[in-house]
């Protein structure tokens, strides 16, 4: 692969196969602004609420039903008046109802006596954004307070009226405060969901300093949960949970800007024996999430840490024998602890400091920050069987040092680079000396390397001739795998550096490449 781009009026079109991310990787079916889809007029939010909510909403799972679809019942040809739909078997009609938004499904009860009891006997997909009131000349919803009250009533009515089961519930318009009335509503909802077989739950609150508003302990009574997404909440006080509280069927857990303590995460893992996917998207405050502790997670396969306050994160991995995919770690920023050993720049590799199960590793790195780059070899040694390495490069505002090729020559052998690494993707390549030195090290030491892909943004480099010379030198290096594997792609993300990942893709077990490396 190779790539390039033109400037000025005669811009050269770039073929789709040379562009990154892959087409559709970050797309959405809904073109409305995220905040409006969740009942908020962006003009009513401060900068913090706008940023955090937009971030969280971007990772919520998409429901299987949509209000954008239309349901029409055309009259029979030649006016014979025959109702063919009502003559279908009950099981088939229930399948039809299960594909409708909750409010539309409920309305079918007025069609005829034939339909009256069917809605309550069909599984219900409950999405509170489907209850949003429409209004305003510009199509904007009313004030957040009015939205919250209207939608809250509709959700309460649906939970009371329908006996379940609820395969999917998404609640993202309930902006609740730390008052007794809102606590009572929350507790009642979870009590109802627990009795009605909820399997997948997304629950987001408005981000604000509501430190006293916890998710009620009744959450742990929802034993049927398989997937749980929480955003902008203070977590359950696990110290006061009754003995035996657990999520026996939970396979996927996503915590977005959730305030929790170390003991809460330990309890969550021990209470979720079949958990396969765990993700931390942001954090509730800089004091939270001091430890991402994966001490006893026998079934965990994917661990994602994305945009958490870096200075507060310690990642501890002890017993996770099935862990295959891990990212985004930040060398020199995140503190990595394997077993009982804190990994430092000169930590010697040993079985006690290795996680041999990891095959795909993603890192977030500022190559021109001395402390981060210095930790990179030690981090790589902890994952001796990594076959795919994805690095998101970020250019710091204030560089602190340069570590050239000599640094890598003195770093010593790294097992995964020498004998396992097949694919390397470096995103947002800037052409810095530190990046170039690392790439030369990979080229000259990775014996089984199959591809090295550099993703470069559509921006003008200050020294294009120097960059071209470096790329030629890299292409002509003594590649340990026998021949050059260098390729290029062009990022169309522009200035949105860091907006490179989609959790919906990452959590799909049908996708074996959650970091989009297989290009």
Tab-separated table of N, CA, C and O in Angstrom, residues 344-426:
chain	number	residue	atom	x	y	z
A	344	UNK	N	8.137	-1.277	36.019
A	344	UNK	CA	8.936	-0.066	35.901
A	344	UNK	C	9.810	-0.154	34.648
A	344	UNK	O	9.822	-1.179	33.948
A	345	UNK	N	10.536	0.898	34.366
A	345	UNK	CA	11.293	0.958	33.107
A	345	UNK	C	12.365	-0.114	33.013
A	345	UNK	O	12.742	-0.526	31.919
A	346	UNK	N	12.872	-0.588	34.129
A	346	UNK	CA	13.920	-1.603	34.089
A	346	UNK	C	13.465	-2.930	34.682
A	346	UNK	O	14.310	-3.764	35.054
A	347	UNK	N	12.181	-3.155	34.750
A	347	UNK	CA	11.676	-4.434	35.259
A	347	UNK	C	12.087	-5.563	34.316
A	347	UNK	O	11.823	-5.511	33.113
A	348	UNK	N	12.725	-6.583	34.870
A	348	UNK	CA	13.151	-7.712	34.051
A	348	UNK	C	11.984	-8.652	33.791
A	348	UNK	O	11.195	-8.933	34.691
A	349	UNK	N	11.862	-9.136	32.565
A	349	UNK	CA	10.753	-10.037	32.252
A	349	UNK	C	10.868	-11.360	32.987
A	349	UNK	O	11.962	-11.895	33.180
A	350	UNK	N	9.721	-11.880	33.401
A	350	UNK	CA	9.662	-13.170	34.084
A	350	UNK	C	8.235	-13.683	33.976
A	350	UNK	O	7.321	-12.930	33.644
A	351	UNK	N	8.014	-14.979	34.237
A	351	UNK	CA	6.643	-15.504	34.199
A	351	UNK	C	5.693	-14.767	35.138
A	351	UNK	O	4.495	-14.689	34.875
A	352	UNK	N	6.220	-14.183	36.208
A	352	UNK	CA	5.374	-13.472	37.164
A	352	UNK	C	4.934	-12.104	36.662
A	352	UNK	O	4.008	-11.515	37.203
A	353	UNK	N	5.601	-11.593	35.630
A	353	UNK	CA	5.250	-10.268	35.099
A	353	UNK	C	4.709	-10.374	33.681
A	353	UNK	O	4.752	-9.398	32.922
A	354	UNK	N	4.197	-11.536	33.307
A	354	UNK	CA	3.712	-11.746	31.943
A	354	UNK	C	2.223	-12.101	31.933
A	354	UNK	O	1.725	-12.780	32.830
A	355	UNK	N	1.547	-11.623	30.891
A	355	UNK	CA	0.148	-11.998	30.631
A	355	UNK	C	0.155	-12.689	29.271
A	355	UNK	O	-0.063	-12.054	28.233
A	356	UNK	N	0.410	-13.988	29.238
A	356	UNK	CA	0.630	-14.677	27.966
A	356	UNK	C	-0.610	-14.833	27.097
A	356	UNK	O	-0.487	-15.121	25.910
A	357	UNK	N	-1.787	-14.629	27.661
A	357	UNK	CA	-3.010	-14.848	26.886
A	357	UNK	C	-3.305	-13.716	25.905
A	357	UNK	O	-4.019	-13.920	24.919
A	358	UNK	N	-2.771	-12.510	26.127
A	358	UNK	CA	-3.107	-11.356	25.301
A	358	UNK	C	-2.499	-11.500	23.910
A	358	UNK	O	-1.289	-11.690	23.759
A	359	UNK	N	-3.360	-11.398	22.889
A	359	UNK	CA	-2.920	-11.476	21.502
A	359	UNK	C	-3.021	-10.129	20.778
A	359	UNK	O	-2.330	-9.912	19.784
A	360	UNK	N	-3.893	-9.243	21.251
A	360	UNK	CA	-4.074	-7.943	20.612
A	360	UNK	C	-3.966	-6.860	21.683
A	360	UNK	O	-4.685	-6.886	22.681
A	361	UNK	N	-3.058	-5.912	21.468
A	361	UNK	CA	-2.779	-4.878	22.453
A	361	UNK	C	-2.857	-3.510	21.782
A	361	UNK	O	-2.305	-3.299	20.701
A	362	UNK	N	-3.549	-2.558	22.449
A	362	UNK	CA	-3.642	-1.186	21.952
A	362	UNK	C	-3.064	-0.243	23.003
A	362	UNK	O	-3.345	-0.365	24.188
A	363	UNK	N	-2.249	0.701	22.537
A	363	UNK	CA	-1.595	1.657	23.417
A	363	UNK	C	-1.884	3.078	22.958
A	363	UNK	O	-2.029	3.345	21.758
A	364	UNK	N	-1.958	3.979	23.910
A	364	UNK	CA	-2.061	5.409	23.631
A	364	UNK	C	-0.762	6.038	24.120
A	364	UNK	O	-0.409	5.910	25.287
A	365	UNK	N	-0.031	6.711	23.228
A	365	UNK	CA	1.344	7.083	23.554
A	365	UNK	C	1.711	8.446	22.976
A	365	UNK	O	1.363	8.776	21.837
A	366	UNK	N	2.398	9.242	23.787
A	366	UNK	CA	3.019	10.480	23.317
A	366	UNK	C	4.510	10.195	23.145
A	366	UNK	O	5.265	10.172	24.115
A	367	UNK	N	4.931	9.977	21.923
A	367	UNK	CA	6.301	9.548	21.662
A	367	UNK	C	7.343	10.573	22.099
A	367	UNK	O	8.487	10.224	22.338
A	368	UNK	N	6.950	11.816	22.200
A	368	UNK	CA	7.926	12.855	22.555
A	368	UNK	C	7.899	13.211	24.041
A	368	UNK	O	8.484	14.202	24.448
A	369	UNK	N	7.187	12.392	24.830
A	369	UNK	CA	7.256	12.522	26.281
A	369	UNK	C	8.203	11.441	26.789
A	369	UNK	O	7.922	10.247	26.660
A	370	UNK	N	9.299	11.839	27.367
A	370	UNK	CA	10.384	10.922	27.725
A	370	UNK	C	9.902	9.781	28.609
A	370	UNK	O	10.206	8.605	28.356
A	371	UNK	N	9.143	10.071	29.653
A	371	UNK	CA	8.720	9.038	30.599
A	371	UNK	C	7.794	8.012	29.962
A	371	UNK	O	7.797	6.839	30.346
A	372	UNK	N	6.994	8.430	28.993
A	372	UNK	CA	6.087	7.489	28.341
A	372	UNK	C	6.851	6.539	27.429
A	372	UNK	O	6.653	5.322	27.456
A	373	UNK	N	7.725	7.095	26.609
A	373	UNK	CA	8.478	6.252	25.683
A	373	UNK	C	9.425	5.318	26.438
A	373	UNK	O	9.642	4.166	26.035
A	374	UNK	N	9.979	5.787	27.544
A	374	UNK	CA	10.899	4.962	28.334
A	374	UNK	C	10.218	3.716	28.884
A	374	UNK	O	10.851	2.673	29.079
A	375	UNK	N	8.888	3.810	29.125
A	375	UNK	CA	8.150	2.674	29.673
A	375	UNK	C	7.675	1.699	28.602
A	375	UNK	O	7.252	0.584	28.912
A	376	UNK	N	7.723	2.100	27.338
A	376	UNK	CA	7.172	1.257	26.276
A	376	UNK	C	7.814	-0.136	26.214
A	376	UNK	O	7.086	-1.139	26.137
A	377	UNK	N	9.134	-0.292	26.252
A	377	UNK	CA	9.698	-1.651	26.206
A	377	UNK	C	9.220	-2.527	27.351
A	377	UNK	O	8.913	-3.715	27.145
A	378	UNK	N	9.137	-1.980	28.561
A	378	UNK	CA	8.695	-2.779	29.709
A	378	UNK	C	7.243	-3.207	29.566
A	378	UNK	O	6.881	-4.325	29.926
A	379	UNK	N	6.400	-2.329	29.044
A	379	UNK	CA	5.008	-2.693	28.822
A	379	UNK	C	4.908	-3.826	27.801
A	379	UNK	O	4.153	-4.789	27.986
A	380	UNK	N	5.665	-3.717	26.719
A	380	UNK	CA	5.601	-4.743	25.678
A	380	UNK	C	6.081	-6.100	26.195
A	380	UNK	O	5.573	-7.149	25.785
A	381	UNK	N	7.063	-6.089	27.089
A	381	UNK	CA	7.568	-7.354	27.626
A	381	UNK	C	6.533	-8.081	28.486
A	381	UNK	O	6.644	-9.293	28.695
A	382	UNK	N	5.551	-7.359	28.987
A	382	UNK	CA	4.518	-7.995	29.817
A	382	UNK	C	3.536	-8.807	28.994
A	382	UNK	O	2.758	-9.586	29.559
A	383	UNK	N	3.587	-8.653	27.663
A	383	UNK	CA	2.631	-9.344	26.794
A	383	UNK	C	3.413	-10.075	25.705
A	383	UNK	O	3.461	-9.643	24.551
A	384	UNK	N	4.037	-11.198	26.066
A	384	UNK	CA	5.004	-11.855	25.177
A	384	UNK	C	4.403	-12.479	23.932
A	384	UNK	O	5.146	-12.814	23.004
A	385	UNK	N	3.079	-12.655	23.890
A	385	UNK	CA	2.470	-13.333	22.747
A	385	UNK	C	1.603	-12.412	21.896
A	385	UNK	O	0.753	-12.889	21.131
A	386	UNK	N	1.813	-11.107	22.003
A	386	UNK	CA	1.039	-10.160	21.201
A	386	UNK	C	1.355	-10.324	19.722
A	386	UNK	O	2.520	-10.304	19.318
A	387	UNK	N	0.305	-10.488	18.941
A	387	UNK	CA	0.444	-10.616	17.494
A	387	UNK	C	0.041	-9.346	16.757
A	387	UNK	O	0.516	-9.084	15.655
A	388	UNK	N	-0.858	-8.574	17.362
A	388	UNK	CA	-1.326	-7.321	16.757
A	388	UNK	C	-1.129	-6.191	17.754
A	388	UNK	O	-1.621	-6.250	18.877
A	389	UNK	N	-0.411	-5.164	17.316
A	389	UNK	CA	-0.136	-4.011	18.164
A	389	UNK	C	-0.669	-2.760	17.479
A	389	UNK	O	-0.308	-2.454	16.343
A	390	UNK	N	-1.535	-2.047	18.190
A	390	UNK	CA	-2.096	-0.798	17.675
A	390	UNK	C	-1.652	0.335	18.597
A	390	UNK	O	-1.847	0.265	19.811
A	391	UNK	N	-1.048	1.367	18.035
A	391	UNK	CA	-0.589	2.509	18.825
A	391	UNK	C	-1.242	3.779	18.307
A	391	UNK	O	-1.131	4.101	17.123
A	392	UNK	N	-1.934	4.462	19.194
A	392	UNK	CA	-2.493	5.764	18.883
A	392	UNK	C	-1.487	6.817	19.338
A	392	UNK	O	-1.263	7.018	20.529
A	393	UNK	N	-0.854	7.468	18.386
A	393	UNK	CA	0.177	8.449	18.692
A	393	UNK	C	-0.445	9.830	18.889
A	393	UNK	O	-1.334	10.226	18.133
A	394	UNK	N	0.045	10.535	19.877
A	394	UNK	CA	-0.466	11.880	20.150
A	394	UNK	C	0.712	12.829	20.289
A	394	UNK	O	1.687	12.531	20.990
A	395	UNK	N	0.609	13.962	19.655
A	395	UNK	CA	1.691	14.950	19.691
A	395	UNK	C	1.484	15.863	20.889
A	395	UNK	O	0.485	16.571	20.979
A	396	UNK	N	2.417	15.873	21.836
A	396	UNK	CA	2.240	16.673	23.052
A	396	UNK	C	2.461	18.156	22.793
A	396	UNK	O	3.171	18.544	21.863
A	397	UNK	N	1.852	18.969	23.646
A	397	UNK	CA	2.050	20.416	23.521
A	397	UNK	C	3.456	20.822	23.932
A	397	UNK	O	4.040	21.755	23.364
A	398	UNK	N	4.030	20.093	24.914
A	398	UNK	CA	5.365	20.424	25.416
A	398	UNK	C	6.221	19.153	25.460
A	398	UNK	O	6.216	18.426	26.451
A	399	UNK	N	6.956	18.854	24.398
A	399	UNK	CA	7.827	17.667	24.377
A	399	UNK	C	8.877	17.748	25.486
A	399	UNK	O	9.317	18.834	25.867
A	400	UNK	N	9.273	16.560	25.987
A	400	UNK	CA	10.243	16.541	27.087
A	400	UNK	C	11.517	15.798	26.755
A	400	UNK	O	12.413	15.713	27.603
A	401	UNK	N	11.629	15.254	25.570
A	401	UNK	CA	12.876	14.571	25.280
A	401	UNK	C	12.837	13.773	23.999
A	401	UNK	O	11.787	13.537	23.426
A	402	UNK	N	14.016	13.347	23.546
A	402	UNK	CA	14.148	12.553	22.333
A	402	UNK	C	14.955	11.301	22.639
A	402	UNK	O	16.045	11.376	23.218
A	403	UNK	N	14.391	10.153	22.299
A	403	UNK	CA	15.089	8.880	22.475
A	403	UNK	C	15.261	8.271	21.088
A	403	UNK	O	14.281	7.861	20.464
A	404	UNK	N	16.467	8.189	20.607
A	404	UNK	CA	16.713	7.785	19.231
A	404	UNK	C	16.910	6.283	19.103
A	404	UNK	O	16.595	5.505	20.011
A	405	UNK	N	17.463	5.872	17.956
A	405	UNK	CA	17.644	4.449	17.676
A	405	UNK	C	18.516	3.783	18.732
A	405	UNK	O	18.311	2.615	19.095
A	406	UNK	N	19.480	4.508	19.265
A	406	UNK	CA	20.371	3.946	20.282
A	406	UNK	C	19.597	3.471	21.504
A	406	UNK	O	19.940	2.452	22.121
A	407	UNK	N	18.533	4.195	21.851
A	407	UNK	CA	17.708	3.789	22.990
A	407	UNK	C	17.150	2.396	22.771
A	407	UNK	O	17.162	1.553	23.681
A	408	UNK	N	16.686	2.110	21.568
A	408	UNK	CA	16.101	0.800	21.282
A	408	UNK	C	17.179	-0.279	21.171
A	408	UNK	O	16.938	-1.434	21.529
A	409	UNK	N	18.345	0.103	20.705
A	409	UNK	CA	19.435	-0.875	20.655
A	409	UNK	C	19.841	-1.311	22.049
A	409	UNK	O	20.199	-2.470	22.282
A	410	UNK	N	19.762	-0.386	23.003
A	410	UNK	CA	20.137	-0.695	24.380
A	410	UNK	C	18.988	-1.277	25.189
A	410	UNK	O	19.218	-1.768	26.308
A	411	UNK	N	17.798	-1.229	24.638
A	411	UNK	CA	16.628	-1.719	25.381
A	411	UNK	C	16.658	-3.230	25.552
A	411	UNK	O	16.050	-3.776	26.475
A	412	UNK	N	17.362	-3.926	24.663
A	412	UNK	CA	17.414	-5.381	24.769
A	412	UNK	C	16.263	-6.046	24.044
A	412	UNK	O	15.345	-5.396	23.527
A	413	UNK	N	16.264	-7.370	23.982
A	413	UNK	CA	15.243	-8.108	23.233
A	413	UNK	C	13.857	-7.997	23.874
A	413	UNK	O	13.720	-7.941	25.087
A	414	UNK	N	12.850	-7.945	23.023
A	414	UNK	CA	11.448	-7.954	23.438
A	414	UNK	C	10.798	-9.142	22.736
A	414	UNK	O	10.703	-9.170	21.503
A	415	UNK	N	10.357	-10.121	23.491
A	415	UNK	CA	9.937	-11.400	22.922
A	415	UNK	C	8.834	-11.250	21.889
A	415	UNK	O	8.902	-11.846	20.810
A	416	UNK	N	7.792	-10.487	22.208
A	416	UNK	CA	6.667	-10.409	21.275
A	416	UNK	C	7.105	-9.793	19.953
A	416	UNK	O	6.622	-10.193	18.883
A	417	UNK	N	8.036	-8.827	19.986
A	417	UNK	CA	8.509	-8.202	18.756
A	417	UNK	C	9.322	-9.202	17.940
A	417	UNK	O	9.154	-9.330	16.716
A	418	UNK	N	10.171	-9.934	18.581
A	418	UNK	CA	11.067	-10.830	17.866
A	418	UNK	C	10.382	-12.041	17.249
A	418	UNK	O	10.737	-12.469	16.154
A	419	UNK	N	9.390	-12.585	17.950
A	419	UNK	CA	8.872	-13.882	17.492
A	419	UNK	C	7.360	-13.974	17.324
A	419	UNK	O	6.876	-14.990	16.825
A	420	UNK	N	6.602	-12.916	17.680
A	420	UNK	CA	5.146	-13.036	17.623
A	420	UNK	C	4.465	-11.961	16.786
A	420	UNK	O	3.437	-12.218	16.175
A	421	UNK	N	4.999	-10.768	16.779
A	421	UNK	CA	4.302	-9.626	16.188
A	421	UNK	C	4.118	-9.795	14.680
A	421	UNK	O	5.087	-9.929	13.933
A	422	UNK	N	2.844	-9.759	14.257
A	422	UNK	CA	2.515	-9.891	12.843
A	422	UNK	C	2.007	-8.589	12.239
A	422	UNK	O	2.222	-8.321	11.059
A	423	UNK	N	1.292	-7.804	13.045
A	423	UNK	CA	0.678	-6.574	12.525
A	423	UNK	C	0.961	-5.405	13.472
A	423	UNK	O	0.762	-5.527	14.682
A	424	UNK	N	1.397	-4.305	12.896
A	424	UNK	CA	1.578	-3.070	13.644
A	424	UNK	C	0.842	-1.953	12.929
A	424	UNK	O	1.039	-1.749	11.721
A	425	UNK	N	-0.013	-1.239	13.663
A	425	UNK	CA	-0.648	-0.039	13.117
A	425	UNK	C	-0.306	1.137	14.016
A	425	UNK	O	-0.532	1.093	15.225
A	426	UNK	N	0.249	2.187	13.419
A	426	UNK	CA	0.552	3.422	14.136
A	426	UNK	C	-0.346	4.517	13.576
A	426	UNK	O	-0.200	4.921	12.417
